[in-house]
Amino acid sequence: MANNLRFQVVEEAFKKRALDVPVPEERPSEYFGKYVFNKQKMFSYLPSDIYEKMIDVIDNGARLDRSIADAVADGMKKWAMEMGVTHYTHWFQPLTEGTAEKHDAFVEHDGKGGMIETFSGKLLVQQEPDASSFPNGGIRNTFEARGYSAWDPTSPVFIIDDTLCIPTIFIAYTGEALDYKAPLLRALHAVGKAAKEVCQYFYDDVTKVQVNLGWEQEYFLVDEGLYSARPDLVMTGRTLMGHESAKNQQMDDHYFGTIPDRVQAFMKDLEIQALELAIPVKTRHNEVAPNQFELAPVFEECNLAVDHNMLLMSLMKKVARNHGFRVLLHEKPFDGINGSGKHNNWSLSADNGVLLHAPGKTPEENLRFVTFIVETLMAVYRHNGLLKASIMSATNAHRLGGNEAPPAIISSFLGTQLTELLDHIEQSDKNELFNLKGKQGMEIDIPQIPDIIVDNTDRNRTSPFAFTGNRFEFRAPGSTANCASAMIALNAAMAEALNSFKERVDKKISEYSENSENSESTAKIHAILEVLKEDIKTCKPVRFDGNGYSEEWVKEAAQRGLDVEKSCPVIFERYLDESSVQMFESTKVMNHKELEARNEVKWETYVKTVQIEARVLGDLAMNHIIPVATHYQSQLIKNVQGMKDIFPLEKAERLSIRNMKLIEEIAERTEKIEQLVEELTDARKVANRIENIHERAIVYHDTVEPHMEAIRYEADKLELIVEDGLWTLPKYRELLFIR
């Protein structure tokens, strides 16, 4: 036993103690944004006229004048070098769910045999990183491999170690987007413009509408030694086998519990470094599953929030290793317990300070509130299949539909009060304004406890898209995903819904205005209410307040016309539906070529993910599970033979009954595993011969994955049989409880 690697790494993990994290002497508000070239730094390092032009670009969407780029680059370089920076990079988000960077030094020949530090506007604004090996879905051929990165001035430049990181988009030589940021910026522009025009029905002073995003990042921590002793965790991010621990999350004692000292030290270190990068982290707590935790920031403008989430995921991995941990961002690293999501809290706000999804204080403001609620529902209803495709992946598919994760059917929970209001508007034969109840007080029969203020809606943990008082919580995105994928689809769909709403309202206003008895205000209110009634009726199928896990809901959802498909590769097809293509093209977010390319990437990524998992599982089964099981079987056989040597035959057989059963069960299960691994390999070979990547992905889903589940079942049964001291892979009871 002492030589067993598993026991050694468990013992080392037990010896780990929390690191002493040096805490800055300043308050967080004082070191917030220390390594970010924010507006305050711009004011200090840029000429006043250049600063004003940059603020106009950032706040008002003015076109960036390349003539000011040299001055901006000079100010950035001066600040960066004062901070010890020696390199710069264009930081972008390719279609890999990660980020990319190529570092260049601030050096050029001085013409005299020496070097000088230099950084020009040309290098700031645009580069050609090539980066031809990133997924592109056929947009770039090997002989046409140019790719350009271009500065996004709306997301501040920041410093990591000795490198100045410049957020950029990444596009092909022919102009198509090769990343997440470019279509996200287009979607945000489209919905901002559409929302502003609808807003002007209610407010004369609105000139801009912003999309807000507050993400909630869930994750697991595992001791680094235990992680390294699990090839499946190292290679795939999840355990491909492993029997449930006798105790996991049944008692709910980890949820919101006291944070372990080592984890607290990691969180403190992470928060300090995140705040220095202006990531406004606010909330931390234990999640439901053991070793599972959550971090959430204050909401931000959507583009910046996406950048911050991508930066944070990279930072988490780095900080965790300094504390002897590995971060698991996989949506379902452990079977039988909660997976990890990344809830996207999404809302719209106008530049007059109004949250468009929040109830108002007057009937007119409540009409605005209902308008944006209903048009959001219209967007979700029309494109529920597309929204599901935007969050679907080979990894997230394991999480959806259980353990508090929403099902793979996109519906929206509104709560009783809002549901009753929409029903009232739909059924009313009058075009009248209405009032909404605010938050109500709940008296608690304990004198020392003040009244509790109750929200207008409850929460539904099974709803993928739930209204939570002044925003919608899109609960379906997975923990490893780039939020931009969901935000591109949602904001483009919302832009389409608002554009359609305005077009129909304007037409009805014109019709009502022809009647001289109607004032301009009356015509507008009547027109808005008429269109709302139509839309409330149309989008009603997407409203669901019940149990999303029930089989009855699956049948009912199908009858309502909602997308109930569960096959990941088939779900991706929604991107190429006629309605999806029309929506993306009409809002100028993506063209047909870009959509086809992204689907190629999605199918290819799916195939590669399952392919890697299948190969790792096959290796583990043949090189770990079977040898360990047969070794134990040999020990049992020797025991049975020894019994016969020292006991009378009848007694020896009676005493050996249990061991004989184990010997037989091990033989049957190892034989079954060998057969399944062979079938798994054959299934992969058949799938790999299919040239069409779409068809290959479907075959991987339909024929390869089922074999993997069957192998896992047999391996997990053997784990319960084989002597604990022989089993070399760390078990769930060791992986899931930080010491």
PDB file of C-alpha atoms in Angstrom, residues 485-714:
ATOM      1  CA  SER A 485     -21.599  32.919 -27.667  1.00  0.00           C
ATOM      2  CA  ALA A 486     -24.865  33.238 -25.742  1.00  0.00           C
ATOM      3  CA  MET A 487     -24.746  37.050 -25.788  1.00  0.00           C
ATOM      4  CA  ILE A 488     -24.329  37.198 -29.570  1.00  0.00           C
ATOM      5  CA  ALA A 489     -27.441  35.084 -30.149  1.00  0.00           C
ATOM      6  CA  LEU A 490     -29.551  36.742 -27.439  1.00  0.00           C
ATOM      7  CA  ASN A 491     -28.745  40.334 -28.358  1.00  0.00           C
ATOM      8  CA  ALA A 492     -29.157  39.750 -32.085  1.00  0.00           C
ATOM      9  CA  ALA A 493     -32.536  38.082 -31.442  1.00  0.00           C
ATOM     10  CA  MET A 494     -33.552  40.974 -29.190  1.00  0.00           C
ATOM     11  CA  ALA A 495     -32.559  43.505 -31.848  1.00  0.00           C
ATOM     12  CA  GLU A 496     -34.728  41.700 -34.389  1.00  0.00           C
ATOM     13  CA  ALA A 497     -37.691  41.598 -31.976  1.00  0.00           C
ATOM     14  CA  LEU A 498     -37.419  45.313 -31.159  1.00  0.00           C
ATOM     15  CA  ASN A 499     -37.069  46.256 -34.826  1.00  0.00           C
ATOM     16  CA  SER A 500     -40.198  44.269 -35.653  1.00  0.00           C
ATOM     17  CA  PHE A 501     -42.054  45.810 -32.706  1.00  0.00           C
ATOM     18  CA  LYS A 502     -41.201  49.367 -33.757  1.00  0.00           C
ATOM     19  CA  GLU A 503     -42.125  48.765 -37.381  1.00  0.00           C
ATOM     20  CA  ARG A 504     -45.581  47.468 -36.413  1.00  0.00           C
ATOM     21  CA  VAL A 505     -46.178  50.143 -33.765  1.00  0.00           C
ATOM     22  CA  ASP A 506     -45.266  52.953 -36.184  1.00  0.00           C
ATOM     23  CA  LYS A 507     -47.695  51.536 -38.719  1.00  0.00           C
ATOM     24  CA  LYS A 508     -50.520  51.430 -36.155  1.00  0.00           C
ATOM     25  CA  ILE A 509     -49.685  54.935 -34.888  1.00  0.00           C
ATOM     26  CA  SER A 510     -50.100  56.161 -38.430  1.00  0.00           C
ATOM     27  CA  GLU A 511     -53.471  54.395 -38.682  1.00  0.00           C
ATOM     28  CA  TYR A 512     -54.711  55.748 -35.327  1.00  0.00           C
ATOM     29  CA  SER A 513     -53.510  59.262 -36.151  1.00  0.00           C
ATOM     30  CA  GLU A 514     -55.755  59.365 -39.183  1.00  0.00           C
ATOM     31  CA  ASN A 515     -58.648  59.538 -36.708  1.00  0.00           C
ATOM     32  CA  SER A 516     -58.731  63.186 -35.625  1.00  0.00           C
ATOM     33  CA  GLU A 517     -60.245  62.204 -32.260  1.00  0.00           C
ATOM     34  CA  ASN A 518     -56.957  60.568 -31.174  1.00  0.00           C
ATOM     35  CA  SER A 519     -54.166  62.733 -29.821  1.00  0.00           C
ATOM     36  CA  GLU A 520     -50.589  61.844 -30.683  1.00  0.00           C
ATOM     37  CA  SER A 521     -50.064  60.439 -27.160  1.00  0.00           C
ATOM     38  CA  THR A 522     -53.279  58.401 -27.261  1.00  0.00           C
ATOM     39  CA  ALA A 523     -52.458  57.000 -30.702  1.00  0.00           C
ATOM     40  CA  LYS A 524     -49.028  55.924 -29.496  1.00  0.00           C
ATOM     41  CA  ILE A 525     -50.326  54.188 -26.340  1.00  0.00           C
ATOM     42  CA  HIS A 526     -53.106  52.425 -28.235  1.00  0.00           C
ATOM     43  CA  ALA A 527     -50.655  51.262 -30.907  1.00  0.00           C
ATOM     44  CA  ILE A 528     -48.141  49.942 -28.363  1.00  0.00           C
ATOM     45  CA  LEU A 529     -50.837  48.060 -26.431  1.00  0.00           C
ATOM     46  CA  GLU A 530     -52.290  46.538 -29.594  1.00  0.00           C
ATOM     47  CA  VAL A 531     -48.906  45.215 -30.701  1.00  0.00           C
ATOM     48  CA  LEU A 532     -48.151  43.990 -27.174  1.00  0.00           C
ATOM     49  CA  LYS A 533     -51.385  42.001 -27.125  1.00  0.00           C
ATOM     50  CA  GLU A 534     -50.400  40.307 -30.377  1.00  0.00           C
ATOM     51  CA  ASP A 535     -46.938  39.489 -29.089  1.00  0.00           C
ATOM     52  CA  ILE A 536     -48.089  38.290 -25.659  1.00  0.00           C
ATOM     53  CA  LYS A 537     -50.296  35.771 -27.413  1.00  0.00           C
ATOM     54  CA  THR A 538     -47.586  34.772 -29.899  1.00  0.00           C
ATOM     55  CA  CYS A 539     -44.821  34.150 -27.353  1.00  0.00           C
ATOM     56  CA  LYS A 540     -47.027  32.457 -24.754  1.00  0.00           C
ATOM     57  CA  PRO A 541     -45.620  28.966 -25.504  1.00  0.00           C
ATOM     58  CA  VAL A 542     -42.189  29.974 -24.171  1.00  0.00           C
ATOM     59  CA  ARG A 543     -43.579  30.959 -20.744  1.00  0.00           C
ATOM     60  CA  PHE A 544     -43.338  28.097 -18.258  1.00  0.00           C
ATOM     61  CA  ASP A 545     -43.293  28.299 -14.456  1.00  0.00           C
ATOM     62  CA  GLY A 546     -43.369  24.583 -13.625  1.00  0.00           C
ATOM     63  CA  ASN A 547     -40.851  21.787 -13.116  1.00  0.00           C
ATOM     64  CA  GLY A 548     -38.495  21.752 -16.089  1.00  0.00           C
ATOM     65  CA  TYR A 549     -37.180  18.309 -15.135  1.00  0.00           C
ATOM     66  CA  SER A 550     -40.462  16.450 -15.566  1.00  0.00           C
ATOM     67  CA  GLU A 551     -41.136  14.146 -18.507  1.00  0.00           C
ATOM     68  CA  GLU A 552     -44.532  15.810 -18.846  1.00  0.00           C
ATOM     69  CA  TRP A 553     -42.785  19.100 -19.641  1.00  0.00           C
ATOM     70  CA  VAL A 554     -40.783  17.523 -22.457  1.00  0.00           C
ATOM     71  CA  LYS A 555     -44.008  16.341 -24.102  1.00  0.00           C
ATOM     72  CA  GLU A 556     -45.782  19.627 -23.462  1.00  0.00           C
ATOM     73  CA  ALA A 557     -42.842  21.665 -24.779  1.00  0.00           C
ATOM     74  CA  ALA A 558     -42.870  19.671 -28.007  1.00  0.00           C
ATOM     75  CA  GLN A 559     -46.601  20.305 -28.367  1.00  0.00           C
ATOM     76  CA  ARG A 560     -45.951  24.031 -27.854  1.00  0.00           C
ATOM     77  CA  GLY A 561     -43.481  23.997 -30.727  1.00  0.00           C
ATOM     78  CA  LEU A 562     -40.346  24.453 -28.613  1.00  0.00           C
ATOM     79  CA  ASP A 563     -37.100  22.740 -29.565  1.00  0.00           C
ATOM     80  CA  VAL A 564     -36.703  19.563 -27.467  1.00  0.00           C
ATOM     81  CA  GLU A 565     -33.754  18.050 -29.341  1.00  0.00           C
ATOM     82  CA  LYS A 566     -31.044  16.606 -27.065  1.00  0.00           C
ATOM     83  CA  SER A 567     -28.349  15.574 -29.565  1.00  0.00           C
ATOM     84  CA  CYS A 568     -25.584  18.157 -29.404  1.00  0.00           C
ATOM     85  CA  PRO A 569     -24.513  17.940 -33.094  1.00  0.00           C
ATOM     86  CA  VAL A 570     -28.142  18.192 -34.249  1.00  0.00           C
ATOM     87  CA  ILE A 571     -28.797  21.183 -31.987  1.00  0.00           C
ATOM     88  CA  PHE A 572     -25.966  23.070 -33.728  1.00  0.00           C
ATOM     89  CA  GLU A 573     -28.009  22.904 -36.936  1.00  0.00           C
ATOM     90  CA  ARG A 574     -30.225  25.682 -35.557  1.00  0.00           C
ATOM     91  CA  TYR A 575     -27.545  28.211 -36.537  1.00  0.00           C
ATOM     92  CA  LEU A 576     -28.293  27.476 -40.175  1.00  0.00           C
ATOM     93  CA  ASP A 577     -32.092  27.538 -39.933  1.00  0.00           C
ATOM     94  CA  GLU A 578     -33.591  30.026 -42.356  1.00  0.00           C
ATOM     95  CA  SER A 579     -34.954  32.096 -39.453  1.00  0.00           C
ATOM     96  CA  SER A 580     -31.523  32.221 -37.788  1.00  0.00           C
ATOM     97  CA  VAL A 581     -29.692  33.222 -40.953  1.00  0.00           C
ATOM     98  CA  GLN A 582     -32.285  35.896 -41.704  1.00  0.00           C
ATOM     99  CA  MET A 583     -32.047  37.265 -38.165  1.00  0.00           C
ATOM    100  CA  PHE A 584     -28.239  37.420 -38.124  1.00  0.00           C
ATOM    101  CA  GLU A 585     -28.063  38.964 -41.596  1.00  0.00           C
ATOM    102  CA  SER A 586     -30.835  41.519 -41.029  1.00  0.00           C
ATOM    103  CA  THR A 587     -29.112  42.748 -37.857  1.00  0.00           C
ATOM    104  CA  LYS A 588     -25.698  42.656 -39.615  1.00  0.00           C
ATOM    105  CA  VAL A 589     -24.232  40.491 -36.851  1.00  0.00           C
ATOM    106  CA  MET A 590     -23.031  37.587 -39.031  1.00  0.00           C
ATOM    107  CA  ASN A 591     -23.440  36.600 -42.656  1.00  0.00           C
ATOM    108  CA  HIS A 592     -24.227  33.147 -44.021  1.00  0.00           C
ATOM    109  CA  LYS A 593     -20.571  32.335 -44.665  1.00  0.00           C
ATOM    110  CA  GLU A 594     -19.616  33.166 -41.078  1.00  0.00           C
ATOM    111  CA  LEU A 595     -22.476  31.060 -39.726  1.00  0.00           C
ATOM    112  CA  GLU A 596     -21.496  28.072 -41.859  1.00  0.00           C
ATOM    113  CA  ALA A 597     -17.904  28.418 -40.716  1.00  0.00           C
ATOM    114  CA  ARG A 598     -18.859  28.564 -37.042  1.00  0.00           C
ATOM    115  CA  ASN A 599     -20.954  25.462 -37.362  1.00  0.00           C
ATOM    116  CA  GLU A 600     -18.056  23.644 -38.991  1.00  0.00           C
ATOM    117  CA  VAL A 601     -15.956  24.656 -35.984  1.00  0.00           C
ATOM    118  CA  LYS A 602     -18.649  23.507 -33.525  1.00  0.00           C
ATOM    119  CA  TRP A 603     -19.011  20.100 -35.157  1.00  0.00           C
ATOM    120  CA  GLU A 604     -15.239  19.658 -35.392  1.00  0.00           C
ATOM    121  CA  THR A 605     -14.756  20.682 -31.746  1.00  0.00           C
ATOM    122  CA  TYR A 606     -17.456  18.249 -30.680  1.00  0.00           C
ATOM    123  CA  VAL A 607     -15.824  15.382 -32.576  1.00  0.00           C
ATOM    124  CA  LYS A 608     -12.361  16.128 -31.193  1.00  0.00           C
ATOM    125  CA  THR A 609     -13.658  16.415 -27.625  1.00  0.00           C
ATOM    126  CA  VAL A 610     -15.420  13.052 -27.712  1.00  0.00           C
ATOM    127  CA  GLN A 611     -12.551  11.494 -29.664  1.00  0.00           C
ATOM    128  CA  ILE A 612      -9.993  12.505 -27.022  1.00  0.00           C
ATOM    129  CA  GLU A 613     -12.256  11.285 -24.215  1.00  0.00           C
ATOM    130  CA  ALA A 614     -12.783   7.947 -25.951  1.00  0.00           C
ATOM    131  CA  ARG A 615      -9.054   7.416 -26.448  1.00  0.00           C
ATOM    132  CA  VAL A 616      -8.251   8.337 -22.840  1.00  0.00           C
ATOM    133  CA  LEU A 617     -11.011   6.077 -21.532  1.00  0.00           C
ATOM    134  CA  GLY A 618      -9.836   3.173 -23.673  1.00  0.00           C
ATOM    135  CA  ASP A 619      -6.253   3.602 -22.426  1.00  0.00           C
ATOM    136  CA  LEU A 620      -7.365   3.795 -18.792  1.00  0.00           C
ATOM    137  CA  ALA A 621      -9.562   0.743 -19.147  1.00  0.00           C
ATOM    138  CA  MET A 622      -6.879  -1.431 -20.728  1.00  0.00           C
ATOM    139  CA  ASN A 623      -3.828  -0.102 -18.865  1.00  0.00           C
ATOM    140  CA  HIS A 624      -5.284   0.567 -15.426  1.00  0.00           C
ATOM    141  CA  ILE A 625      -8.677  -0.963 -14.750  1.00  0.00           C
ATOM    142  CA  ILE A 626      -8.135  -4.428 -16.201  1.00  0.00           C
ATOM    143  CA  PRO A 627      -4.556  -4.923 -14.886  1.00  0.00           C
ATOM    144  CA  VAL A 628      -5.532  -3.791 -11.366  1.00  0.00           C
ATOM    145  CA  ALA A 629      -8.693  -5.913 -11.370  1.00  0.00           C
ATOM    146  CA  THR A 630      -6.935  -9.033 -12.656  1.00  0.00           C
ATOM    147  CA  HIS A 631      -4.117  -8.529 -10.155  1.00  0.00           C
ATOM    148  CA  TYR A 632      -6.664  -8.551  -7.359  1.00  0.00           C
ATOM    149  CA  GLN A 633      -8.356 -11.522  -9.003  1.00  0.00           C
ATOM    150  CA  SER A 634      -5.046 -13.400  -8.890  1.00  0.00           C
ATOM    151  CA  GLN A 635      -4.770 -12.690  -5.173  1.00  0.00           C
ATOM    152  CA  LEU A 636      -8.263 -14.066  -4.657  1.00  0.00           C
ATOM    153  CA  ILE A 637      -7.421 -17.198  -6.665  1.00  0.00           C
ATOM    154  CA  LYS A 638      -4.333 -17.779  -4.519  1.00  0.00           C
ATOM    155  CA  ASN A 639      -6.510 -17.354  -1.427  1.00  0.00           C
ATOM    156  CA  VAL A 640      -8.984 -19.968  -2.685  1.00  0.00           C
ATOM    157  CA  GLN A 641      -6.169 -22.375  -3.532  1.00  0.00           C
ATOM    158  CA  GLY A 642      -4.628 -21.792  -0.112  1.00  0.00           C
ATOM    159  CA  MET A 643      -7.959 -22.569   1.557  1.00  0.00           C
ATOM    160  CA  LYS A 644      -8.001 -25.940  -0.164  1.00  0.00           C
ATOM    161  CA  ASP A 645      -4.479 -26.656   1.063  1.00  0.00           C
ATOM    162  CA  ILE A 646      -5.274 -26.135   4.757  1.00  0.00           C
ATOM    163  CA  PHE A 647      -8.991 -26.985   5.079  1.00  0.00           C
ATOM    164  CA  PRO A 648     -11.051 -30.016   4.154  1.00  0.00           C
ATOM    165  CA  LEU A 649     -12.512 -29.601   0.663  1.00  0.00           C
ATOM    166  CA  GLU A 650     -16.099 -29.054   1.801  1.00  0.00           C
ATOM    167  CA  LYS A 651     -15.112 -26.391   4.355  1.00  0.00           C
ATOM    168  CA  ALA A 652     -12.688 -24.745   1.930  1.00  0.00           C
ATOM    169  CA  GLU A 653     -15.439 -24.417  -0.684  1.00  0.00           C
ATOM    170  CA  ARG A 654     -17.817 -22.990   1.907  1.00  0.00           C
ATOM    171  CA  LEU A 655     -15.254 -20.425   3.129  1.00  0.00           C
ATOM    172  CA  SER A 656     -14.344 -19.469  -0.440  1.00  0.00           C
ATOM    173  CA  ILE A 657     -17.871 -18.785  -1.704  1.00  0.00           C
ATOM    174  CA  ARG A 658     -17.516 -15.004  -1.481  1.00  0.00           C
ATOM    175  CA  ASN A 659     -14.100 -14.973  -3.146  1.00  0.00           C
ATOM    176  CA  MET A 660     -15.299 -17.300  -5.888  1.00  0.00           C
ATOM    177  CA  LYS A 661     -18.180 -14.915  -6.623  1.00  0.00           C
ATOM    178  CA  LEU A 662     -15.742 -11.984  -6.787  1.00  0.00           C
ATOM    179  CA  ILE A 663     -13.394 -13.930  -9.063  1.00  0.00           C
ATOM    180  CA  GLU A 664     -16.282 -14.707 -11.389  1.00  0.00           C
ATOM    181  CA  GLU A 665     -17.620 -11.125 -11.333  1.00  0.00           C
ATOM    182  CA  ILE A 666     -14.186  -9.664 -12.064  1.00  0.00           C
ATOM    183  CA  ALA A 667     -13.756 -12.092 -14.962  1.00  0.00           C
ATOM    184  CA  GLU A 668     -17.138 -11.169 -16.415  1.00  0.00           C
ATOM    185  CA  ARG A 669     -16.654  -7.417 -16.009  1.00  0.00           C
ATOM    186  CA  THR A 670     -13.101  -7.339 -17.389  1.00  0.00           C
ATOM    187  CA  GLU A 671     -14.220  -9.444 -20.338  1.00  0.00           C
ATOM    188  CA  LYS A 672     -17.073  -7.023 -20.908  1.00  0.00           C
ATOM    189  CA  ILE A 673     -14.721  -4.024 -20.723  1.00  0.00           C
ATOM    190  CA  GLU A 674     -12.328  -5.586 -23.250  1.00  0.00           C
ATOM    191  CA  GLN A 675     -15.230  -6.213 -25.593  1.00  0.00           C
ATOM    192  CA  LEU A 676     -16.596  -2.670 -25.148  1.00  0.00           C
ATOM    193  CA  VAL A 677     -13.179  -1.054 -25.692  1.00  0.00           C
ATOM    194  CA  GLU A 678     -12.811  -3.014 -28.917  1.00  0.00           C
ATOM    195  CA  GLU A 679     -16.290  -1.922 -30.013  1.00  0.00           C
ATOM    196  CA  LEU A 680     -15.468   1.663 -29.010  1.00  0.00           C
ATOM    197  CA  THR A 681     -12.322   1.616 -31.134  1.00  0.00           C
ATOM    198  CA  ASP A 682     -14.201   0.157 -34.090  1.00  0.00           C
ATOM    199  CA  ALA A 683     -16.950   2.779 -33.722  1.00  0.00           C
ATOM    200  CA  ARG A 684     -14.330   5.540 -33.764  1.00  0.00           C
ATOM    201  CA  LYS A 685     -12.703   4.096 -36.865  1.00  0.00           C
ATOM    202  CA  VAL A 686     -16.034   3.988 -38.678  1.00  0.00           C
ATOM    203  CA  ALA A 687     -16.840   7.554 -37.646  1.00  0.00           C
ATOM    204  CA  ASN A 688     -13.397   8.850 -38.626  1.00  0.00           C
ATOM    205  CA  ARG A 689     -13.872   7.580 -42.191  1.00  0.00           C
ATOM    206  CA  ILE A 690     -16.852   9.912 -42.658  1.00  0.00           C
ATOM    207  CA  GLU A 691     -15.630  12.990 -44.516  1.00  0.00           C
ATOM    208  CA  ASN A 692     -18.584  15.283 -43.786  1.00  0.00           C
ATOM    209  CA  ILE A 693     -17.871  16.762 -40.329  1.00  0.00           C
ATOM    210  CA  HIS A 694     -21.576  17.251 -39.573  1.00  0.00           C
ATOM    211  CA  GLU A 695     -22.370  13.591 -40.227  1.00  0.00           C
ATOM    212  CA  ARG A 696     -19.242  12.492 -38.368  1.00  0.00           C
ATOM    213  CA  ALA A 697     -20.311  14.467 -35.279  1.00  0.00           C
ATOM    214  CA  ILE A 698     -23.732  12.814 -35.306  1.00  0.00           C
ATOM    215  CA  VAL A 699     -22.169   9.348 -35.559  1.00  0.00           C
ATOM    216  CA  TYR A 700     -19.823  10.155 -32.676  1.00  0.00           C
ATOM    217  CA  HIS A 701     -22.838  11.156 -30.600  1.00  0.00           C
ATOM    218  CA  ASP A 702     -24.970   8.166 -31.573  1.00  0.00           C
ATOM    219  CA  THR A 703     -22.417   5.332 -31.584  1.00  0.00           C
ATOM    220  CA  VAL A 704     -19.223   6.351 -29.760  1.00  0.00           C
ATOM    221  CA  GLU A 705     -20.593   7.997 -26.635  1.00  0.00           C
ATOM    222  CA  PRO A 706     -22.902   5.089 -25.661  1.00  0.00           C
ATOM    223  CA  HIS A 707     -19.904   2.744 -25.561  1.00  0.00           C
ATOM    224  CA  MET A 708     -18.127   5.154 -23.224  1.00  0.00           C
ATOM    225  CA  GLU A 709     -21.031   5.134 -20.799  1.00  0.00           C
ATOM    226  CA  ALA A 710     -21.107   1.320 -20.864  1.00  0.00           C
ATOM    227  CA  ILE A 711     -17.366   1.086 -20.130  1.00  0.00           C
ATOM    228  CA  ARG A 712     -17.717   3.533 -17.256  1.00  0.00           C
ATOM    229  CA  TYR A 713     -20.511   1.468 -15.727  1.00  0.00           C
ATOM    230  CA  GLU A 714     -18.372  -1.675 -15.653  1.00  0.00           C
TER     231      GLU A 714
END
